[in-house]
Amino acid sequence: MDLNELYSHHQISIARASDTGSANGRDAYRICAKGYAARIADVQWLAGVVRPTVVVGA
């Protein structure tokens, strides 16, 4: 996945976490969002980004 796809999936996971009625569902989507945030950070690091994007809400 490229960065745009990762950002998109990250934002969708955050949105679904806030829309989900169950605590288990929220936790699952938050875990997914944190995973995407980690992948975003990895891609940025590999690309040599000096000041990587801070992913809020992960």
PDB file of C-alpha atoms in Angstrom:
ATOM      1  CA  MET A   1       0.000   0.000   0.000  1.00  0.00           C
ATOM      2  CA  ASP A   2       1.170   3.504  -0.686  1.00  0.00           C
ATOM      3  CA  LEU A   3       0.870   6.329   1.848  1.00  0.00           C
ATOM      4  CA  ASN A   4      -2.465   7.545   0.486  1.00  0.00           C
ATOM      5  CA  GLU A   5      -4.003   4.113   0.933  1.00  0.00           C
ATOM      6  CA  LEU A   6      -2.550   3.792   4.424  1.00  0.00           C
ATOM      7  CA  TYR A   7      -3.874   7.211   5.444  1.00  0.00           C
ATOM      8  CA  SER A   8      -7.282   6.334   4.012  1.00  0.00           C
ATOM      9  CA  HIS A   9      -7.489   3.022   5.854  1.00  0.00           C
ATOM     10  CA  HIS A  10      -6.280   4.704   9.038  1.00  0.00           C
ATOM     11  CA  GLN A  11      -8.997   7.359   8.856  1.00  0.00           C
ATOM     12  CA  ILE A  12     -11.680   4.788   8.030  1.00  0.00           C
ATOM     13  CA  SER A  13     -10.638   2.724  11.059  1.00  0.00           C
ATOM     14  CA  ILE A  14     -10.861   5.789  13.305  1.00  0.00           C
ATOM     15  CA  ALA A  15     -14.289   6.683  11.910  1.00  0.00           C
ATOM     16  CA  ARG A  16     -15.577   3.142  12.359  1.00  0.00           C
ATOM     17  CA  ALA A  17     -14.228   3.038  15.917  1.00  0.00           C
ATOM     18  CA  SER A  18     -16.240   6.125  16.787  1.00  0.00           C
ATOM     19  CA  ASP A  19     -19.376   4.822  15.035  1.00  0.00           C
ATOM     20  CA  THR A  20     -19.317   1.328  16.513  1.00  0.00           C
ATOM     21  CA  GLY A  21     -21.652   0.711  19.417  1.00  0.00           C
ATOM     22  CA  SER A  22     -19.730  -2.037  21.159  1.00  0.00           C
ATOM     23  CA  ALA A  23     -16.572  -1.677  23.207  1.00  0.00           C
ATOM     24  CA  ASN A  24     -15.061  -4.717  21.493  1.00  0.00           C
ATOM     25  CA  GLY A  25     -15.703  -3.183  18.087  1.00  0.00           C
ATOM     26  CA  ARG A  26     -14.123   0.115  19.117  1.00  0.00           C
ATOM     27  CA  ASP A  27     -11.077  -1.692  20.462  1.00  0.00           C
ATOM     28  CA  ALA A  28     -10.716  -3.726  17.263  1.00  0.00           C
ATOM     29  CA  TYR A  29     -10.886  -0.660  15.027  1.00  0.00           C
ATOM     30  CA  ARG A  30      -8.472   1.245  17.277  1.00  0.00           C
ATOM     31  CA  ILE A  31      -6.009  -1.638  17.050  1.00  0.00           C
ATOM     32  CA  CYS A  32      -6.323  -1.516  13.255  1.00  0.00           C
ATOM     33  CA  ALA A  33      -5.770   2.257  13.288  1.00  0.00           C
ATOM     34  CA  LYS A  34      -2.647   1.862  15.419  1.00  0.00           C
ATOM     35  CA  GLY A  35      -1.337  -0.742  12.991  1.00  0.00           C
ATOM     36  CA  TYR A  36      -1.877   1.590  10.045  1.00  0.00           C
ATOM     37  CA  ALA A  37      -0.206   4.423  11.979  1.00  0.00           C
ATOM     38  CA  ALA A  38       2.828   2.214  12.557  1.00  0.00           C
ATOM     39  CA  ARG A  39       2.971   1.296   8.871  1.00  0.00           C
ATOM     40  CA  ILE A  40       2.691   4.989   7.925  1.00  0.00           C
ATOM     41  CA  ALA A  41       5.607   5.793  10.235  1.00  0.00           C
ATOM     42  CA  ASP A  42       7.657   2.935   8.738  1.00  0.00           C
ATOM     43  CA  VAL A  43       7.048   4.076   5.156  1.00  0.00           C
ATOM     44  CA  GLN A  44       7.938   7.648   6.072  1.00  0.00           C
ATOM     45  CA  TRP A  45      11.104   6.524   7.854  1.00  0.00           C
ATOM     46  CA  LEU A  46      12.169   4.388   4.884  1.00  0.00           C
ATOM     47  CA  ALA A  47      11.575   7.371   2.600  1.00  0.00           C
ATOM     48  CA  GLY A  48      13.920   9.459   4.739  1.00  0.00           C
ATOM     49  CA  VAL A  49      11.303  11.798   6.149  1.00  0.00           C
ATOM     50  CA  VAL A  50      13.035  13.835   8.844  1.00  0.00           C
ATOM     51  CA  ARG A  51       9.851  14.973  10.579  1.00  0.00           C
ATOM     52  CA  PRO A  52       7.248  12.266  10.040  1.00  0.00           C
ATOM     53  CA  THR A  53       3.556  12.994  10.207  1.00  0.00           C
ATOM     54  CA  VAL A  54       2.040  12.674  13.625  1.00  0.00           C
ATOM     55  CA  VAL A  55      -1.023  10.462  13.302  1.00  0.00           C
ATOM     56  CA  VAL A  56      -3.629  11.730  15.753  1.00  0.00           C
ATOM     57  CA  GLY A  57      -6.358   9.489  17.075  1.00  0.00           C
ATOM     58  CA  ALA A  58      -4.586   6.199  16.614  1.00  0.00           C
TER      59      ALA A  58
END
